[in-house]
PDB file of C-alpha atoms in Angstrom:
ATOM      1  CA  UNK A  11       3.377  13.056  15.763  1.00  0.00           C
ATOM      2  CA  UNK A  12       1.467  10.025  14.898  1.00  0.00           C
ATOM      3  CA  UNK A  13      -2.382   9.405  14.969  1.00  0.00           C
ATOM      4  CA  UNK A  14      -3.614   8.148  18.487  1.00  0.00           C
ATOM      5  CA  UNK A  15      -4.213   4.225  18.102  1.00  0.00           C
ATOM      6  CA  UNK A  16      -3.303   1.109  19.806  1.00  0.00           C
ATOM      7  CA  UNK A  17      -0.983  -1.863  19.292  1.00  0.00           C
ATOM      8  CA  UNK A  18      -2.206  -5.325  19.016  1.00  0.00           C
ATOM      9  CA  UNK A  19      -0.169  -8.203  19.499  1.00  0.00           C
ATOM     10  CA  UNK A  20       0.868 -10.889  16.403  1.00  0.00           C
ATOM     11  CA  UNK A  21       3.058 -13.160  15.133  1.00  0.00           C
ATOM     12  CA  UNK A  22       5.331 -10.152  14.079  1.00  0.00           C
ATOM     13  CA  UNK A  23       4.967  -8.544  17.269  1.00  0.00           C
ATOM     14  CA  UNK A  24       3.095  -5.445  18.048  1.00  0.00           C
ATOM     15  CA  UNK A  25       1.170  -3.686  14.997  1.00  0.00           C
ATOM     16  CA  UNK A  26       0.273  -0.358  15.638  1.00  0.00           C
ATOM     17  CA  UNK A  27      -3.618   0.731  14.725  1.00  0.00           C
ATOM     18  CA  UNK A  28      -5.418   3.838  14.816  1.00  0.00           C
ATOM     19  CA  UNK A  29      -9.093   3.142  15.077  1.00  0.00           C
ATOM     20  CA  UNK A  30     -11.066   6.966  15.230  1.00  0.00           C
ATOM     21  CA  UNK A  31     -14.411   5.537  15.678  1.00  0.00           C
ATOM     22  CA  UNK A  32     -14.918   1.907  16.768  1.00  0.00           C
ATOM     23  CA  UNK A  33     -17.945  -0.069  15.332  1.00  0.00           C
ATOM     24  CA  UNK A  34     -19.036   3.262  13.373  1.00  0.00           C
ATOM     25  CA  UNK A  35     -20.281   1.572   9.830  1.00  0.00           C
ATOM     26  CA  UNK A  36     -18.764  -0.921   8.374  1.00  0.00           C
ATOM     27  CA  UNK A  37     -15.087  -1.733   8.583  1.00  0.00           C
ATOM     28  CA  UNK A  38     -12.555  -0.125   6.163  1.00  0.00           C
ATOM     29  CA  UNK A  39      -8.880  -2.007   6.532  1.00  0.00           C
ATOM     30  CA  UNK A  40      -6.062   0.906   5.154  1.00  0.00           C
ATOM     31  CA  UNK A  41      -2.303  -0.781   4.066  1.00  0.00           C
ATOM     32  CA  UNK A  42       0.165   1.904   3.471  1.00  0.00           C
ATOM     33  CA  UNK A  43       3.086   1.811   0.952  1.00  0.00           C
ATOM     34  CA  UNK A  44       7.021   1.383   1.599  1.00  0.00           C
ATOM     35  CA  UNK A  45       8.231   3.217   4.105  1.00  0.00           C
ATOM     36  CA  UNK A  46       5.234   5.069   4.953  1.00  0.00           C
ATOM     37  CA  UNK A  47       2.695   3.933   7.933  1.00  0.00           C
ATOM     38  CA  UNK A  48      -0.816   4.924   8.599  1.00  0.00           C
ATOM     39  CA  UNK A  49       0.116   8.871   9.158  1.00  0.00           C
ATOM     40  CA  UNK A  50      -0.055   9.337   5.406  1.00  0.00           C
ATOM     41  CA  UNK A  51      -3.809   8.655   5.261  1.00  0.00           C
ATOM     42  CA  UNK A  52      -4.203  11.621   7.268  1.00  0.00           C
ATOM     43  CA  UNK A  53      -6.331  13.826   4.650  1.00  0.00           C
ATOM     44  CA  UNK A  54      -8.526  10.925   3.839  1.00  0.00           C
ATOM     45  CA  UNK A  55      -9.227  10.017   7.274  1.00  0.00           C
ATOM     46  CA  UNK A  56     -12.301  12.519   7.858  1.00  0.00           C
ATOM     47  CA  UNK A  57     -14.214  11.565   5.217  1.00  0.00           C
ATOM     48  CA  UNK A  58     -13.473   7.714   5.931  1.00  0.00           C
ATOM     49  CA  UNK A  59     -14.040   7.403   9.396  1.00  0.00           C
ATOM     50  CA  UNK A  60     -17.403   9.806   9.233  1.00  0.00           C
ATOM     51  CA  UNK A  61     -18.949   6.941   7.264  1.00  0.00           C
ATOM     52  CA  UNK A  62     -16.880   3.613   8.027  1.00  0.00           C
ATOM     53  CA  UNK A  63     -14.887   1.602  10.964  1.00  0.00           C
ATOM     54  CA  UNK A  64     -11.475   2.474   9.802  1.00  0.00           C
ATOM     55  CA  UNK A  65      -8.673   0.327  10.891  1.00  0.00           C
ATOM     56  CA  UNK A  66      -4.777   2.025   9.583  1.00  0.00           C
ATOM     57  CA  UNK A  67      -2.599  -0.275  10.496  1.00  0.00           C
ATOM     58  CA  UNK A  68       1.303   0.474  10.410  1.00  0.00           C
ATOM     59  CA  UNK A  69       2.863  -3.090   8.568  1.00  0.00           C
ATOM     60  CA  UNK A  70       5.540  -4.578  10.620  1.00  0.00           C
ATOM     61  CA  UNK A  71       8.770  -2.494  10.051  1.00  0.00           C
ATOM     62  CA  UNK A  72       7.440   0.612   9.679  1.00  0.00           C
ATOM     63  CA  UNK A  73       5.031   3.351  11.664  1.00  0.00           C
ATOM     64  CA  UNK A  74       4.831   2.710  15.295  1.00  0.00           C
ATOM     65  CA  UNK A  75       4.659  -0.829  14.618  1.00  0.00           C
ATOM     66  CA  UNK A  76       7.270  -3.349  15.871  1.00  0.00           C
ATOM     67  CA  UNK A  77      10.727  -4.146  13.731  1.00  0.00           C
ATOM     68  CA  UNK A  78      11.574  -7.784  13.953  1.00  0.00           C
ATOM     69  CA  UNK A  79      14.745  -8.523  12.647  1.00  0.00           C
ATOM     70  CA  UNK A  80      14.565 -10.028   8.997  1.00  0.00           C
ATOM     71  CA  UNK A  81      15.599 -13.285   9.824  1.00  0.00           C
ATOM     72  CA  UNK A  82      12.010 -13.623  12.263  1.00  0.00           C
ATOM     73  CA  UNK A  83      10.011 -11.554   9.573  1.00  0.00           C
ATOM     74  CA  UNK A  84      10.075 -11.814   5.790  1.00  0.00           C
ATOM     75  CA  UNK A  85       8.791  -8.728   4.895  1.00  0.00           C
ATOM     76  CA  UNK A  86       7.275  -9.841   1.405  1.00  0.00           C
ATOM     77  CA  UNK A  87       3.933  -9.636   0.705  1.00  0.00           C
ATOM     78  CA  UNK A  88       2.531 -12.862   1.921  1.00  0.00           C
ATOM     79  CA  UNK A  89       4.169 -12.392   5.307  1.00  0.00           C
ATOM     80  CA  UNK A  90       2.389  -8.796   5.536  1.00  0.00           C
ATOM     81  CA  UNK A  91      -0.942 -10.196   4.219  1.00  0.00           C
ATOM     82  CA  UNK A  92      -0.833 -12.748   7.445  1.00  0.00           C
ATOM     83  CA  UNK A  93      -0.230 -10.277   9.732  1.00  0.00           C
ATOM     84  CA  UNK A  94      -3.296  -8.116   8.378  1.00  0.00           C
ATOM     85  CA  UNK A  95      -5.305 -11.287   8.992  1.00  0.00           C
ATOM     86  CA  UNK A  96      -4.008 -11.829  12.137  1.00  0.00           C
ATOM     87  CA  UNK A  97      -4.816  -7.857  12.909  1.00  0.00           C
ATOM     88  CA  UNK A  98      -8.481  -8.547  11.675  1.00  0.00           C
ATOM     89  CA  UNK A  99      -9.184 -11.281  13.630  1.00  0.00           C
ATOM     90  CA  UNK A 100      -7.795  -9.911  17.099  1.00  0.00           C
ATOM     91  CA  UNK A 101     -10.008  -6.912  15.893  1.00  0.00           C
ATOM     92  CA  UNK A 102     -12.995  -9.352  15.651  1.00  0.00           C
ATOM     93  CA  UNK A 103     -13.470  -8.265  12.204  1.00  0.00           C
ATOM     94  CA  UNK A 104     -14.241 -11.132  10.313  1.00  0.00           C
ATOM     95  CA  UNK A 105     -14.674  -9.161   6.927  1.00  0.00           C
ATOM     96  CA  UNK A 106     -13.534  -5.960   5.871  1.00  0.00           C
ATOM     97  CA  UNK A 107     -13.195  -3.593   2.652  1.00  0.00           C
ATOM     98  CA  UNK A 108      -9.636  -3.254   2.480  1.00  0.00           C
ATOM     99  CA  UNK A 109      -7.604  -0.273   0.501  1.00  0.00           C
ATOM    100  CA  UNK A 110      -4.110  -0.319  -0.070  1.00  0.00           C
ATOM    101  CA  UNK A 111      -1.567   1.900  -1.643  1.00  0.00           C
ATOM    102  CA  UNK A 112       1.923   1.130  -3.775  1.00  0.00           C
ATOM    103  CA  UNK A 113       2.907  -1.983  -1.489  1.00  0.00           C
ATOM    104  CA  UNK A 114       0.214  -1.601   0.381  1.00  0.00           C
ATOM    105  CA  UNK A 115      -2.151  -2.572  -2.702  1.00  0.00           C
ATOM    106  CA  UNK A 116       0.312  -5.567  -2.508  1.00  0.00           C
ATOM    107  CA  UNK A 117      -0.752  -6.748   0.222  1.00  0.00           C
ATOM    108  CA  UNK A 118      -4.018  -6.163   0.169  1.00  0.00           C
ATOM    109  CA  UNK A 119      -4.179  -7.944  -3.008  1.00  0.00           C
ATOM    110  CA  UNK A 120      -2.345 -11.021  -1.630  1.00  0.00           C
ATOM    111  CA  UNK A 121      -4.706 -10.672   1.146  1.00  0.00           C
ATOM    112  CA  UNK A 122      -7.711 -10.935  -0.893  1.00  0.00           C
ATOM    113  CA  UNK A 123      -6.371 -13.863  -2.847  1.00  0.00           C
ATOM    114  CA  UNK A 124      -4.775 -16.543  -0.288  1.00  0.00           C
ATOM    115  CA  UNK A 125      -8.271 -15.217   2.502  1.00  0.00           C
ATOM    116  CA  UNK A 126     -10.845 -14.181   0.659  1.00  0.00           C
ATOM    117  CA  UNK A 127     -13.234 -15.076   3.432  1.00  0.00           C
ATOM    118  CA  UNK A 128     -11.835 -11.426   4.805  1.00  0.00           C
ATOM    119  CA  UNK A 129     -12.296  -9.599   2.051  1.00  0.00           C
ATOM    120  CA  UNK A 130     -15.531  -8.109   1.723  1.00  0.00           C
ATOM    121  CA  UNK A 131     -14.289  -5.392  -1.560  1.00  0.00           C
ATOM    122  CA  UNK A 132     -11.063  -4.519  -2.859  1.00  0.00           C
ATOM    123  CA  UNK A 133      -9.254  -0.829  -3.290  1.00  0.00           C
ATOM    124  CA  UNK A 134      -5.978  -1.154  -5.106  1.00  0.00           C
ATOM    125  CA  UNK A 135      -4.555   2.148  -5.333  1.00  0.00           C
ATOM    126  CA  UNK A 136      -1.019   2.399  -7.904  1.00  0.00           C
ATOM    127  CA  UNK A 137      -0.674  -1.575  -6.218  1.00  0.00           C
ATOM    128  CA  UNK A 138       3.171  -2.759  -6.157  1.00  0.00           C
ATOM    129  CA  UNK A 139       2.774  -6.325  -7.351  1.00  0.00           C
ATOM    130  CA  UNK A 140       4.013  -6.925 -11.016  1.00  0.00           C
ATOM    131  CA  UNK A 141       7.676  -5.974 -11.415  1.00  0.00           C
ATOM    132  CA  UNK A 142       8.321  -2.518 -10.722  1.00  0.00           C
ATOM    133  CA  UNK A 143      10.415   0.162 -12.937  1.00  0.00           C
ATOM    134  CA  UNK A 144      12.919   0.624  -9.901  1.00  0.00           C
ATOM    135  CA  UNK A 145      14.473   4.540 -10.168  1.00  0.00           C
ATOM    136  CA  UNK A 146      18.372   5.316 -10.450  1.00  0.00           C
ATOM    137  CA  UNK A 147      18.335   5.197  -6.678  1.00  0.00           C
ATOM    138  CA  UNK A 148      16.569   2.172  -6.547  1.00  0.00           C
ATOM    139  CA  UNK A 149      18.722   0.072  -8.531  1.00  0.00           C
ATOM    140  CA  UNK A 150      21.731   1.188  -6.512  1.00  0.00           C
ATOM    141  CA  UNK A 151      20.223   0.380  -3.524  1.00  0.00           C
ATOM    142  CA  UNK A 152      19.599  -3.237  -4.752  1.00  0.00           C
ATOM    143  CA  UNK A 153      23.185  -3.431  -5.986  1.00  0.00           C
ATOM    144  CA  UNK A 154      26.437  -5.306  -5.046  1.00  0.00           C
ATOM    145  CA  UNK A 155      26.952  -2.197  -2.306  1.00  0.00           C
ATOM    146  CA  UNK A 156      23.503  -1.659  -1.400  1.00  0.00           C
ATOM    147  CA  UNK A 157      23.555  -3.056   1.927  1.00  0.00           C
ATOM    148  CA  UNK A 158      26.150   0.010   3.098  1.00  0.00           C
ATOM    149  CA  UNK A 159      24.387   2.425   0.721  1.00  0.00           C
ATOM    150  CA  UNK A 160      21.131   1.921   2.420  1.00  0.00           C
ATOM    151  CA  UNK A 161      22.698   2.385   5.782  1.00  0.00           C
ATOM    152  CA  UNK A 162      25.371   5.121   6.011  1.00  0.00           C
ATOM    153  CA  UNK A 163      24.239   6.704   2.801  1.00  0.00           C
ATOM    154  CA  UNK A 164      20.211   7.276   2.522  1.00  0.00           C
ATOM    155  CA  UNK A 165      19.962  10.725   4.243  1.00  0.00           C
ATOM    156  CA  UNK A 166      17.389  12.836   4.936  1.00  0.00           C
ATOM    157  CA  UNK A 167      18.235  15.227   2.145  1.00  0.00           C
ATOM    158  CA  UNK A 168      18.186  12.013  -0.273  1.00  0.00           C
ATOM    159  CA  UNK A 169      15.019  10.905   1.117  1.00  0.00           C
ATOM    160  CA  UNK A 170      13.702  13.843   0.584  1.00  0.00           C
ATOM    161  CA  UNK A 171      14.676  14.800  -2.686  1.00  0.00           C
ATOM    162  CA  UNK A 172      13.847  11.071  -4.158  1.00  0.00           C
ATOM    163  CA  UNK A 173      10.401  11.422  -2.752  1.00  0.00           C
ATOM    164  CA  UNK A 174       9.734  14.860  -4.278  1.00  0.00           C
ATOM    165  CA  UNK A 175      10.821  13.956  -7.923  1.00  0.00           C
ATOM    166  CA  UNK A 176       9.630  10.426  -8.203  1.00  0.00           C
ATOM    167  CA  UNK A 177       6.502   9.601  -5.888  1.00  0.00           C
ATOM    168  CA  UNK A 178       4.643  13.222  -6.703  1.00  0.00           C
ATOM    169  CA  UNK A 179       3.984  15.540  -9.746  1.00  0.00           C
ATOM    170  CA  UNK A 180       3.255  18.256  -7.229  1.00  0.00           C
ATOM    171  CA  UNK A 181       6.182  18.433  -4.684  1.00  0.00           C
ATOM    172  CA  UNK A 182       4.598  20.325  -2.027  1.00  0.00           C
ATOM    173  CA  UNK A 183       2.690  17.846   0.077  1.00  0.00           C
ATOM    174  CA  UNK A 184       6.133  16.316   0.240  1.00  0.00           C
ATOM    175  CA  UNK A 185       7.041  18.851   3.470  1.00  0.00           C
ATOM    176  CA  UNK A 186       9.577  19.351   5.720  1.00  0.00           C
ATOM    177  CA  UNK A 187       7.502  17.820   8.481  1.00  0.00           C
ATOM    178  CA  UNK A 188       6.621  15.036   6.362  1.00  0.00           C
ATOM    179  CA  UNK A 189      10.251  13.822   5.274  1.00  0.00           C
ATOM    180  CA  UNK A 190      10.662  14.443   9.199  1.00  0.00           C
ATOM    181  CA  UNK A 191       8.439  12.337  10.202  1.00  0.00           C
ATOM    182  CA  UNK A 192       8.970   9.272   8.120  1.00  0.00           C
ATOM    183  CA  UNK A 193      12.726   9.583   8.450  1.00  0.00           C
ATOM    184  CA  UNK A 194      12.686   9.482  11.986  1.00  0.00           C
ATOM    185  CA  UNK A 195      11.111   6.454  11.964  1.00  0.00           C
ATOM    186  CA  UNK A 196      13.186   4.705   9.637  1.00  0.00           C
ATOM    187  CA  UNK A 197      16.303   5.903  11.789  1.00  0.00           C
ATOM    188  CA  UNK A 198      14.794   3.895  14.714  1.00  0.00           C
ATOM    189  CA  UNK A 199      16.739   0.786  15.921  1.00  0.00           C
ATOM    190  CA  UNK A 200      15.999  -2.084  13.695  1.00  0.00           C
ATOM    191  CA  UNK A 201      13.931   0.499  11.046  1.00  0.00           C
ATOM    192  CA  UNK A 202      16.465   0.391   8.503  1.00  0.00           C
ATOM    193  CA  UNK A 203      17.330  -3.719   8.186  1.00  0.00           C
ATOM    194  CA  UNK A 204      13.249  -3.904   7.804  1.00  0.00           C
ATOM    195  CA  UNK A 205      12.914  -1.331   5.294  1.00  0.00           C
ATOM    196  CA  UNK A 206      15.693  -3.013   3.639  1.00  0.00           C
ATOM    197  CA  UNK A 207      14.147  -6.342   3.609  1.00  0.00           C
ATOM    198  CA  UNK A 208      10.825  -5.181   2.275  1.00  0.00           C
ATOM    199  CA  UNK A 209      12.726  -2.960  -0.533  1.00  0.00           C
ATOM    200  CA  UNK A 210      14.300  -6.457  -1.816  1.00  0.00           C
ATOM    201  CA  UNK A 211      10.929  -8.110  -1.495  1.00  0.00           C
ATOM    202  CA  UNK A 212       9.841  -5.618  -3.940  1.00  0.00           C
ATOM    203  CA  UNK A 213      12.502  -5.816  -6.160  1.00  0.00           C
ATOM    204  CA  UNK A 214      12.001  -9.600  -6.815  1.00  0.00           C
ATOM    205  CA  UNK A 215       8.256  -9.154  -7.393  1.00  0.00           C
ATOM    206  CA  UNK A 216       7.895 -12.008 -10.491  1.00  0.00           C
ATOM    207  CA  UNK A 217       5.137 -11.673 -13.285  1.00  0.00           C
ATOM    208  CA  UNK A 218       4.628 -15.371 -12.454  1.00  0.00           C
ATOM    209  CA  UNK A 219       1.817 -14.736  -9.226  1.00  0.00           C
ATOM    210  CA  UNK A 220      -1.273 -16.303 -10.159  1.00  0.00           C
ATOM    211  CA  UNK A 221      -2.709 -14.275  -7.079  1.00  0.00           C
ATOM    212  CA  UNK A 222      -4.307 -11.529  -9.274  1.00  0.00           C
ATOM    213  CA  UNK A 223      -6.708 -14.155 -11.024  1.00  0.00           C
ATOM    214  CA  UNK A 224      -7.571 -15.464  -7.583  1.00  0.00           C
ATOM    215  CA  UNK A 225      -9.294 -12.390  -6.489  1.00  0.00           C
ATOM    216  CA  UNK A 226     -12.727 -12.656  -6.074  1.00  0.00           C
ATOM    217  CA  UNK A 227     -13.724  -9.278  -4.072  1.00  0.00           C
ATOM    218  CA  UNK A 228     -15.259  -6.601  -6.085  1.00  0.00           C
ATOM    219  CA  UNK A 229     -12.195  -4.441  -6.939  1.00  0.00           C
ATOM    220  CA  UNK A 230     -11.349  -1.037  -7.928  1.00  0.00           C
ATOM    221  CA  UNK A 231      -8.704   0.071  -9.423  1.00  0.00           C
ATOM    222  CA  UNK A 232      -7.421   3.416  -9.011  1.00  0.00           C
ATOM    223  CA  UNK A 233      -4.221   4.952 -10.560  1.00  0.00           C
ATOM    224  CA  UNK A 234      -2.444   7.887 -11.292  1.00  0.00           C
ATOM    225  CA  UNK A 235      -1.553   9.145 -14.918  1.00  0.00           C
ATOM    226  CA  UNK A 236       1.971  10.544 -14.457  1.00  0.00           C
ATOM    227  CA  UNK A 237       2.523   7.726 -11.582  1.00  0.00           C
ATOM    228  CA  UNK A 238       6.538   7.072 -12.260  1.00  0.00           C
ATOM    229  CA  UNK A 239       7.435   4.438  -9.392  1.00  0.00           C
ATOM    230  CA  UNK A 240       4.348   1.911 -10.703  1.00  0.00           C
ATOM    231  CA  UNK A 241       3.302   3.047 -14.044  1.00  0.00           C
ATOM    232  CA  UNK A 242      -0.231   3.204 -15.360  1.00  0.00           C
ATOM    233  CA  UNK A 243       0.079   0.500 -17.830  1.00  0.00           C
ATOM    234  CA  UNK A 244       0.342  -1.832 -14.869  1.00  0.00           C
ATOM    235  CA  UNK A 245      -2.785  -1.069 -13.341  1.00  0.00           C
ATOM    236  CA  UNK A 246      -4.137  -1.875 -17.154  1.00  0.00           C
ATOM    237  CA  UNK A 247      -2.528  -4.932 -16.654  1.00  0.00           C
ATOM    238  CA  UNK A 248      -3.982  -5.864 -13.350  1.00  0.00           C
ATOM    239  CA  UNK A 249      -7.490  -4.636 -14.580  1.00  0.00           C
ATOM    240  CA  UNK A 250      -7.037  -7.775 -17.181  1.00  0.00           C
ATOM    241  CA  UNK A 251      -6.012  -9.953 -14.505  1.00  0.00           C
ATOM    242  CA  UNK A 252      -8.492  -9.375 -11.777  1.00  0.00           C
ATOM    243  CA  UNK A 253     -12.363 -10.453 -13.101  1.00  0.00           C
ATOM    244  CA  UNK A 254     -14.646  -7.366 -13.312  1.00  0.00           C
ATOM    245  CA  UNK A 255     -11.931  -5.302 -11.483  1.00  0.00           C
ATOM    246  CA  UNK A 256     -12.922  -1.391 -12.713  1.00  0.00           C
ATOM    247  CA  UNK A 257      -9.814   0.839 -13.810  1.00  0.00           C
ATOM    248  CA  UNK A 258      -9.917   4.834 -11.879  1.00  0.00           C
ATOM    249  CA  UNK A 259      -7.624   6.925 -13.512  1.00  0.00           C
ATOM    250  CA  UNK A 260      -6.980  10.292 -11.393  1.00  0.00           C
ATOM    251  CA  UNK A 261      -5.183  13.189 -13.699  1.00  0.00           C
ATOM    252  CA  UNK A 262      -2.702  15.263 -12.804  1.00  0.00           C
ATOM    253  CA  UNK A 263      -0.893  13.433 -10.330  1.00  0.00           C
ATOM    254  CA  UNK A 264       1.996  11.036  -9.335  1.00  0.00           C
ATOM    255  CA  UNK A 265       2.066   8.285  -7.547  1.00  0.00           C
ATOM    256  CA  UNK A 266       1.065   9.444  -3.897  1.00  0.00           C
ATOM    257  CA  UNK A 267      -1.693  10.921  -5.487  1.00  0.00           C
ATOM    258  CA  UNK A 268      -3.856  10.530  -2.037  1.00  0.00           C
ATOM    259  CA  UNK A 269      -1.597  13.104  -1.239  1.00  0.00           C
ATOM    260  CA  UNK A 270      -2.047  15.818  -4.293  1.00  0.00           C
ATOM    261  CA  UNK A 271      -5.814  14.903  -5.011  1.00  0.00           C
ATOM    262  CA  UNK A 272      -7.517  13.903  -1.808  1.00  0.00           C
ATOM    263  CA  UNK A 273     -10.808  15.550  -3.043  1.00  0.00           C
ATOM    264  CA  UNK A 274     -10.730  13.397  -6.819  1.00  0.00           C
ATOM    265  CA  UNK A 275      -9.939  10.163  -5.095  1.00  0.00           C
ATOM    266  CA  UNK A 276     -12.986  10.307  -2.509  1.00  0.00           C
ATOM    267  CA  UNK A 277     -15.115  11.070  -5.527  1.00  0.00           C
ATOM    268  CA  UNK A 278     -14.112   8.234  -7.027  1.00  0.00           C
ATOM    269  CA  UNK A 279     -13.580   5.757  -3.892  1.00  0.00           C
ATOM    270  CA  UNK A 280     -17.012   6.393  -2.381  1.00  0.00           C
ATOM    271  CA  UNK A 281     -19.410   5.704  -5.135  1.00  0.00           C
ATOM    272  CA  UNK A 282     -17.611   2.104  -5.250  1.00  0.00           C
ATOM    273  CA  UNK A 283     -17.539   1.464  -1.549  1.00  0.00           C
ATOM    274  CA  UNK A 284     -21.128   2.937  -0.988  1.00  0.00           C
ATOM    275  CA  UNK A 285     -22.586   0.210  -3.789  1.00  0.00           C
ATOM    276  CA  UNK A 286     -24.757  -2.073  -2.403  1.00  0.00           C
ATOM    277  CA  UNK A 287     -25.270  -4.131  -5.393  1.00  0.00           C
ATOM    278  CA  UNK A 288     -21.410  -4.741  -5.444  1.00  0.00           C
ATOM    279  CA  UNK A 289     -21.133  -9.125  -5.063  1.00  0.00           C
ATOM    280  CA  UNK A 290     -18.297 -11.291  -5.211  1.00  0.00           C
ATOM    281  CA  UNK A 291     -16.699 -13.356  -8.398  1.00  0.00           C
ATOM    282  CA  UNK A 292     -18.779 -16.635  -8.798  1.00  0.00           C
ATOM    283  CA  UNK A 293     -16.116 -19.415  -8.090  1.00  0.00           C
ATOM    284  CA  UNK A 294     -14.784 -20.088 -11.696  1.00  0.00           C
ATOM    285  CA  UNK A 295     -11.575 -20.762 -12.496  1.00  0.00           C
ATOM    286  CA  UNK A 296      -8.982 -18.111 -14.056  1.00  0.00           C
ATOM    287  CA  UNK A 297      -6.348 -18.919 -17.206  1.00  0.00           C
ATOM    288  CA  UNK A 298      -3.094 -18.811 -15.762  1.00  0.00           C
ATOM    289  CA  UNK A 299      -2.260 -16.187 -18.497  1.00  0.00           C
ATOM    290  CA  UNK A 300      -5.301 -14.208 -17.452  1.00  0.00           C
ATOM    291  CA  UNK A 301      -4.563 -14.581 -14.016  1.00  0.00           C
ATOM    292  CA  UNK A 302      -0.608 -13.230 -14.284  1.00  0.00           C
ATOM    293  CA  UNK A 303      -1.936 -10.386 -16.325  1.00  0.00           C
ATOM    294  CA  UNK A 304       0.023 -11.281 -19.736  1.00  0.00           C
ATOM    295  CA  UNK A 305      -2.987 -10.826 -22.178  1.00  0.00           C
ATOM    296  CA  UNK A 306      -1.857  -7.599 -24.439  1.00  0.00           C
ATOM    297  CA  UNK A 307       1.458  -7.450 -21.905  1.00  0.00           C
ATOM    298  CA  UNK A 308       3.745  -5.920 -24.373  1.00  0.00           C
ATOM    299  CA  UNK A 309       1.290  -2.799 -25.223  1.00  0.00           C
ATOM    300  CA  UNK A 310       0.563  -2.201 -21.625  1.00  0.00           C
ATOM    301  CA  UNK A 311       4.213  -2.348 -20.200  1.00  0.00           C
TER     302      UNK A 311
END
């Protein structure tokens, strides 16, 4: 069962949001990762939402959140950053902190780049937006017969099996109840034509986005070290790209590591997003090779 929440209306149609505590602290945006929603936050959500406004958000396609059909909706990462804006603004929240995860930090990233007047700090967590080392599955999926394979052949029992060897170390957050829930939704009418659309979004991310070097937000980085779906040498990379962006490495972990390490993220999350003296980039401009994150590529890929 999903968080309790509310759907505002946008340009993408209704985007679910769970909201615990209205106007408590400062607001905290959360952007979940492909095919996931805001249910996935669950075991940070205490901790967050004792100290800040938290706004989880399910991205169009996915949660509770409308499905337009892909020919309405793009599904890439510029198209999700709008509707976050859009989310934020119906929300009368002019600024916000705003944490994303896998394509998620994608978004958020984009987000803080092309409106950086809503960006008060940044939380990039394992952040899809470099070219990703797609898995076996992956690169089936994105195939000459991936259309068909992605409709009459990604089961349950797939879903569930891809999740536990490639997005965790530790399999066991990866329940029964979770795979449940998240396939479920996926199954919905118009679920799995969205997903699709966002998976080839994310399989044509370029190393040619200057967006990295536009970010101006304080920004931590925070990655796992046995994170297989986007590695750690691309959160090295992005630590080059972004000015004064600050690398969090959490051990023992894969790449839902909110999931397997709740406890070691929040130590390392709240220090940053407690920081008063935290300020924003001057406006100076960025290389382009600085801001696509090729300094040193070759020993970080």
């Amino acid at each position: 069962m999903s968080l309790s929440g509310t759907f505002v209306e946008t340009s993408a149609g209704r985007v679910f949001v769970h909201r615990p505590n209205p106007g408590r602290g400062r607001p905290l945006v959360l952007l979940h990762g492909f095919m996931m929603s805001h249910f996935y936050f669950r075991d940070l959500l205490p901790a967050l939402s004792a100290i800040y406004d938290v706004v989880a958000l399910d991205l169009p396609g996915f949660g509770e959140s409308d499905r337009p059909a892909p020919d309405r909706f793009a599904y890439d990462l510029p198209a999700f950053a709008r509707v976050t804006a859009e989310v934020m603004t119906a929300l009368s929240i002019d600024r916000a902190a705003v944490l994303g995860h896998s394509m998620g930090g994608g978004v958020a990233l984009t987000l803080a780049a092309r409106h950086p007047e809503k960006v008060e700090r940044l939380v990039l967590m394992a952040a899809a937006i470099y070219p990703l080392p797609l898995p076996r599955i992956g690169r089936l999926l994105l195939g000459p017969g991936g259309p068909l394979l992605w409709r009459y052949g990604l089961s349950r029992a797939i879903l569930k099996r891809e999740m536990r060897r490639e997005h965790v170390k530790d399999p066991a957050p990866i329940t029964d109840e979770f795979i449940d829930y998240f396939y479920a939704r996926l199954c919905r009418p118009g679920g799995r034509a969205s997903a699709y659309a966002a998976l080839k979004a994310l399989g044509a991310l370029t190393s040619e986005t200057s967006d990295p070097g536009r970010v101006r937000a304080p920004t931590l980085l925070v990655w796992a070290d046995e994170d297989r779906m986007v590695p750690l040498g691309l959160g090295r990379r992005l630590e080059r790209a972004i000015a004064g962006a600050r690398l969090a490495i959490i051990p023992d972990a894969g790449h839902i590591f909110h999931l397997e390490r709740p406890d070691e993220l929040l130590r390392q999350l709240l220090p940053f997003l407690r920081d008063e003296t935290l300020r924003p980039i001057a406006e100076t401009p960025v290389p382009p090779a600085r801001s696509q994150g090729l300094g040193g590529l070759k020993a970080a890929s």
